[in-house]
Structure formats: structure tokens, C-alpha cells
Tab-separated table of C-alpha atoms in Angstrom:
chain	number	residue	atom	x	y	z
O	1	UNK	CA	74.728	108.269	91.545
O	2	UNK	CA	76.202	106.254	94.232
O	3	UNK	CA	75.310	104.444	96.999
O	4	UNK	CA	77.309	105.890	99.858
O	5	UNK	CA	78.004	104.321	103.264
O	6	UNK	CA	78.433	106.837	106.120
O	7	UNK	CA	80.268	105.209	109.178
O	8	UNK	CA	79.889	108.361	111.865
O	9	UNK	CA	79.367	108.171	115.548
O	10	UNK	CA	78.498	111.957	115.933
O	11	UNK	CA	74.983	112.367	115.243
O	12	UNK	CA	74.891	116.247	114.042
O	13	UNK	CA	78.128	115.327	111.584
O	14	UNK	CA	76.299	111.934	110.623
O	15	UNK	CA	72.367	114.005	109.453
O	16	UNK	CA	74.126	116.488	107.905
O	17	UNK	CA	76.229	114.371	105.416
O	18	UNK	CA	73.316	112.477	105.106
O	19	UNK	CA	70.899	115.296	104.375
O	20	UNK	CA	73.992	116.503	101.894
O	21	UNK	CA	74.391	113.494	100.075
O	22	UNK	CA	70.440	112.427	99.588
O	23	UNK	CA	70.069	116.000	97.955
O	24	UNK	CA	72.987	115.442	95.818
O	25	UNK	CA	70.693	112.118	94.433
O	26	UNK	CA	72.802	109.949	96.208
O	27	UNK	CA	71.350	106.323	97.686
O	28	UNK	CA	72.694	106.779	101.453
O	29	UNK	CA	73.247	104.452	104.257
O	30	UNK	CA	74.537	105.117	107.792
O	31	UNK	CA	76.057	103.215	110.473
O	32	UNK	CA	77.514	104.524	113.817
O	33	UNK	CA	79.984	101.776	114.892
O	34	UNK	CA	82.642	99.600	113.015
O	35	UNK	CA	80.967	96.590	113.543
O	36	UNK	CA	77.919	98.047	112.057
O	37	UNK	CA	79.936	99.179	109.010
O	38	UNK	CA	81.726	95.666	108.217
O	39	UNK	CA	78.359	93.924	108.650
O	40	UNK	CA	76.999	96.304	105.871
O	41	UNK	CA	79.831	96.386	103.613
O	42	UNK	CA	80.038	92.331	103.923
O	43	UNK	CA	76.145	91.596	103.215
O	44	UNK	CA	74.985	94.349	101.814
O	45	UNK	CA	77.795	96.212	99.581
O	46	UNK	CA	77.904	99.725	98.412
O	47	UNK	CA	79.622	101.729	95.860
O	48	UNK	CA	81.787	103.843	98.652
O	49	UNK	CA	82.485	104.376	102.032
O	50	UNK	CA	82.802	107.695	103.986
O	51	UNK	CA	84.664	106.614	107.354
O	52	UNK	CA	85.061	108.482	110.358
O	53	UNK	CA	87.989	107.445	112.485
O	54	UNK	CA	86.971	108.203	116.250
O	55	UNK	CA	84.384	105.369	116.323
O	56	UNK	CA	83.050	104.366	119.981
O	57	UNK	CA	83.919	100.518	119.091
O	58	UNK	CA	87.224	99.990	116.993
O	59	UNK	CA	89.682	102.577	116.005
O	60	UNK	CA	88.692	103.926	112.673
O	61	UNK	CA	92.232	102.772	111.166
O	62	UNK	CA	91.784	99.278	112.096
O	63	UNK	CA	88.463	99.058	110.512
O	64	UNK	CA	89.881	100.573	107.330
O	65	UNK	CA	91.792	97.388	107.471
O	66	UNK	CA	89.040	94.932	108.503
O	67	UNK	CA	86.995	96.848	105.320
O	68	UNK	CA	90.039	95.997	102.822
O	69	UNK	CA	89.933	92.391	103.693
O	70	UNK	CA	86.529	92.127	102.218
O	71	UNK	CA	86.299	94.438	99.721
O	72	UNK	CA	88.023	96.868	97.609
O	73	UNK	CA	85.141	99.569	97.905
O	74	UNK	CA	86.368	103.147	97.981
O	75	UNK	CA	86.738	104.548	101.034
O	76	UNK	CA	87.592	108.276	101.698
O	77	UNK	CA	88.346	108.742	105.560
O	78	UNK	CA	87.026	111.495	107.460
O	79	UNK	CA	89.262	112.920	110.693
O	80	UNK	CA	90.584	115.496	112.429
O	81	UNK	CA	94.034	114.090	112.814
O	82	UNK	CA	96.233	116.114	110.009
O	83	UNK	CA	99.417	114.316	110.661
O	84	UNK	CA	101.188	114.032	107.474
O	85	UNK	CA	102.626	110.537	109.333
O	86	UNK	CA	98.937	109.563	109.749
O	87	UNK	CA	97.775	110.397	106.559
O	88	UNK	CA	100.532	108.155	104.919
O	89	UNK	CA	99.593	105.549	107.210
O	90	UNK	CA	96.047	105.695	106.012
O	91	UNK	CA	96.876	105.444	102.522
O	92	UNK	CA	99.301	103.048	103.003
O	93	UNK	CA	96.711	100.898	104.864
O	94	UNK	CA	94.176	100.800	101.871
O	95	UNK	CA	92.278	104.895	101.689
O	96	UNK	CA	91.492	106.288	98.815
O	97	UNK	CA	91.344	109.815	100.048
O	98	UNK	CA	91.164	111.612	103.013
O	99	UNK	CA	89.543	114.457	104.494
O	100	UNK	CA	90.216	116.677	107.647
O	101	UNK	CA	87.516	118.157	109.414
O	102	UNK	CA	85.972	120.312	109.595
O	103	UNK	CA	85.235	120.479	105.532
O	104	UNK	CA	82.648	121.907	103.412
O	105	UNK	CA	80.074	119.607	101.398
O	106	UNK	CA	81.690	120.891	97.990
O	107	UNK	CA	85.153	119.749	99.110
O	108	UNK	CA	83.693	116.324	100.174
O	109	UNK	CA	81.384	116.214	96.862
O	110	UNK	CA	84.363	116.970	94.560
O	111	UNK	CA	86.672	114.391	96.457
O	112	UNK	CA	83.676	111.634	96.035
O	113	UNK	CA	83.408	112.246	92.076
O	114	UNK	CA	87.323	112.448	91.912
O	115	UNK	CA	87.203	108.647	93.853
O	116	UNK	CA	84.163	107.331	91.797
O	117	UNK	CA	86.136	108.344	88.673
O	118	UNK	CA	89.250	106.498	89.566
O	119	UNK	CA	86.986	103.379	90.744
O	120	UNK	CA	85.299	102.848	87.315
O	121	UNK	CA	87.776	103.960	84.878
O	122	UNK	CA	88.508	100.445	83.774
O	123	UNK	CA	89.414	101.737	80.357
O	124	UNK	CA	88.317	100.908	77.067
O	125	UNK	CA	86.399	98.082	76.306
O	126	UNK	CA	88.210	94.705	75.486
O	127	UNK	CA	91.421	96.364	76.049
O	128	UNK	CA	94.218	94.232	76.720
O	129	UNK	CA	97.788	94.448	77.667
O	130	UNK	CA	100.198	91.816	77.028
O	131	UNK	CA	103.860	91.998	78.546
O	132	UNK	CA	105.667	88.400	78.577
O	133	UNK	CA	103.448	86.185	80.518
O	134	UNK	CA	101.734	88.521	81.635
O	135	UNK	CA	98.130	89.856	80.879
O	136	UNK	CA	96.076	92.423	82.007
O	137	UNK	CA	92.192	92.994	81.255
O	138	UNK	CA	91.380	96.336	81.836
O	139	UNK	CA	87.793	96.174	81.352
O	140	UNK	CA	87.030	93.006	83.543
O	141	UNK	CA	90.518	94.307	85.856
O	142	UNK	CA	91.761	90.850	85.679
O	143	UNK	CA	95.494	90.230	85.606
O	144	UNK	CA	97.176	86.488	85.022
O	145	UNK	CA	100.772	85.498	85.206
O	146	UNK	CA	101.778	82.610	83.346
O	147	UNK	CA	98.193	81.808	83.229
O	148	UNK	CA	97.624	81.948	86.967
O	149	UNK	CA	95.072	84.428	88.187
O	150	UNK	CA	96.512	87.464	90.255
O	151	UNK	CA	94.800	88.356	93.496
O	152	UNK	CA	95.548	92.100	93.087
O	153	UNK	CA	93.827	94.955	94.742
O	154	UNK	CA	92.424	97.722	93.024
O	155	UNK	CA	95.321	99.674	94.036
O	156	UNK	CA	97.689	96.938	92.978
O	157	UNK	CA	95.979	96.317	89.555
O	158	UNK	CA	95.591	100.049	88.810
O	159	UNK	CA	99.648	100.461	89.739
O	160	UNK	CA	100.730	97.351	87.555
O	161	UNK	CA	98.236	98.405	84.537
O	162	UNK	CA	99.658	101.878	84.584
O	163	UNK	CA	103.336	100.544	84.397
O	164	UNK	CA	102.689	97.630	81.922
O	165	UNK	CA	101.091	100.029	79.698
O	166	UNK	CA	104.575	101.834	79.651
O	167	UNK	CA	106.702	98.954	79.051
O	168	UNK	CA	110.366	99.832	79.333
O	169	UNK	CA	109.838	103.377	80.185
O	170	UNK	CA	110.811	104.205	83.512
O	171	UNK	CA	108.520	106.417	85.601
O	172	UNK	CA	108.888	108.810	88.527
O	173	UNK	CA	107.319	108.249	91.850
O	174	UNK	CA	105.972	111.654	91.348
O	175	UNK	CA	104.369	110.276	88.367
O	176	UNK	CA	102.315	107.308	89.705
O	177	UNK	CA	101.502	109.435	92.952
O	178	UNK	CA	99.738	111.828	90.321
O	179	UNK	CA	98.260	109.309	88.330
O	180	UNK	CA	97.730	106.004	90.151
O	181	UNK	CA	97.072	107.605	93.769
O	182	UNK	CA	95.771	110.688	92.460
O	183	UNK	CA	97.516	112.312	95.241
O	184	UNK	CA	99.417	115.837	94.822
O	185	UNK	CA	102.062	115.003	97.465
O	186	UNK	CA	103.538	112.103	99.459
O	187	UNK	CA	106.233	109.938	100.139
O	188	UNK	CA	108.475	107.111	98.446
O	189	UNK	CA	107.044	105.035	101.491
O	190	UNK	CA	103.348	104.784	99.776
O	191	UNK	CA	105.137	103.548	96.309
O	192	UNK	CA	107.344	101.332	98.108
O	193	UNK	CA	104.887	99.482	99.980
O	194	UNK	CA	102.776	98.656	97.457
O	195	UNK	CA	105.405	97.888	94.898
O	196	UNK	CA	106.509	95.211	97.977
O	197	UNK	CA	103.131	93.491	97.949
O	198	UNK	CA	102.604	93.493	94.228
O	199	UNK	CA	106.446	91.853	93.578
O	200	UNK	CA	105.361	89.401	96.416
O	201	UNK	CA	102.150	88.581	93.999
O	202	UNK	CA	104.491	88.381	90.921
O	203	UNK	CA	106.636	86.101	92.598
O	204	UNK	CA	110.211	88.293	92.907
O	205	UNK	CA	111.856	90.407	95.326
O	206	UNK	CA	113.046	93.925	94.993
O	207	UNK	CA	116.610	92.255	94.535
O	208	UNK	CA	115.547	89.855	92.176
O	209	UNK	CA	113.239	91.139	90.078
O	210	UNK	CA	111.347	89.692	87.081
O	211	UNK	CA	108.996	92.522	85.567
O	212	UNK	CA	109.396	95.265	88.018
O	213	UNK	CA	112.714	97.126	88.006
O	214	UNK	CA	113.584	100.168	90.411
O	215	UNK	CA	116.155	102.841	89.010
O	216	UNK	CA	117.413	104.344	92.053
O	217	UNK	CA	116.829	107.871	92.280
O	218	UNK	CA	114.707	107.803	88.861
O	219	UNK	CA	111.904	105.778	89.614
O	220	UNK	CA	109.893	102.110	88.534
O	221	UNK	CA	110.170	100.340	85.173
O	222	UNK	CA	108.354	97.210	84.045
O	223	UNK	CA	110.274	95.323	81.873
O	224	UNK	CA	109.378	92.275	79.634
O	225	UNK	CA	111.606	89.448	81.705
O	226	UNK	CA	114.550	87.589	79.006
O	227	UNK	CA	113.982	84.078	80.744
O	228	UNK	CA	111.379	82.248	82.346
O	229	UNK	CA	112.282	82.026	86.625
O	230	UNK	CA	114.474	79.047	86.489
O	231	UNK	CA	115.926	79.006	82.964
O	232	UNK	CA	119.128	80.003	81.639
O	233	UNK	CA	119.626	82.731	79.317
O	234	UNK	CA	121.526	80.840	75.880
């Protein structure tokens, strides 16, 4: 079972969540403000955060960004905001999933299980992916490029690993949403934002790709570079 941090200022909702999660066998801590949540994440840690957006001291969306600056711990947003643009923004800012209030405890349990499975799925023990100068250790969740360690978020690592496991294959955005994000729907913006961040860390751009190649109207392909950066093809 998981250690869960509930960030919720409504005492009734917070008590209900604590009771349900505790009955399910989880270890639960709870706070009512964003600053308390940041302190808990930084100093104590947890396996999963359930984050309300309507906090009294700081908007939950801003708290999410600050949490992402501290840790890759999975975050499920609990919100009454159901606009698609808001949901996309939260996913792009690092949320792993979202639930629109009111929701059932069964729905929450299912979403938690799915998020925790994704967070813990590092692949077979000792499995390595090697593509050119790119080396990915699925067990340790570490990636290096030309011997240099890459500082990747959990989502960036999952995206890179998924593509690297299929070198030369064009993967559609719909497949990436389903297999990496585990989202039944979304927009290209969700993929494009993370690809942009990932390209920056790989030292490339969309106009001058080295590993990540966009196939317009189809998807994304990871290729082994023909030459190292700065070298001429011979």
C-alpha cells in the first residue's frame, strides 16, 4: 500500500478521503494549505499526492508547479474545474491524472492504482536500451547521452523510453497518449510540450533533430543519428 498526502482545505472532504484511504490500507497524511504540502513533500516525502486546486494560500495549479520542482512523486488533481483547456494545462504542468468533483471513492481508488502502477513500472530487472549515444536503464530509471546523465522528469523518461524501445518506428500521438500518459483523449499540445522539453535536454530542436523526428500528420520517430553533432557525413 502507498503513503498518500491529501492536500484539501475542506475539512469534510478531507475527513472522508482520510477515512476511505485508511480503510483501504494506505498510510495517509493530510494538510490544508499549499505551503504545508510543499513542506511535507520536501521534508517527509510520500508515494502519491492528491491535490485540491482551491487552496486558501496558493492556487493548486501553482502548487503543482512547485511540487514538480521538488519531486517526481505522482500527483492526482482533485478539482471542480472541468474545462478541457484547464485539464490540458494541468497535465502539461506535470499532473499525472485528474478527478472532477464530485467523484466516488471507487473512481479515486481505480485512478490511484493506475497512477501507482505507472510510477512503479520500471521494466524488467537490468533491462537496458541503447540507441546510438543514448543509453536508458529501465530498472534504475536513468538515461545518459554520450556518457552525460540526463536530468529528466518521470514523464520525460517514460516518453523517451517508449520511443527508444521502438527505434525507427513512427509512433502516433494517440498511441503516446494511451501508453505513456494513460489518457483516453487529449490534444497534440500535450505531446508537443513534452517533446520540446525532451529535445532541449537532448541538445536538439524540431528543425534540427538528432534523435527525435516528427513525421507530420503521423507521429514521432526515434532514430539513431547518422553522425555525431558537428561531424560531417563521409
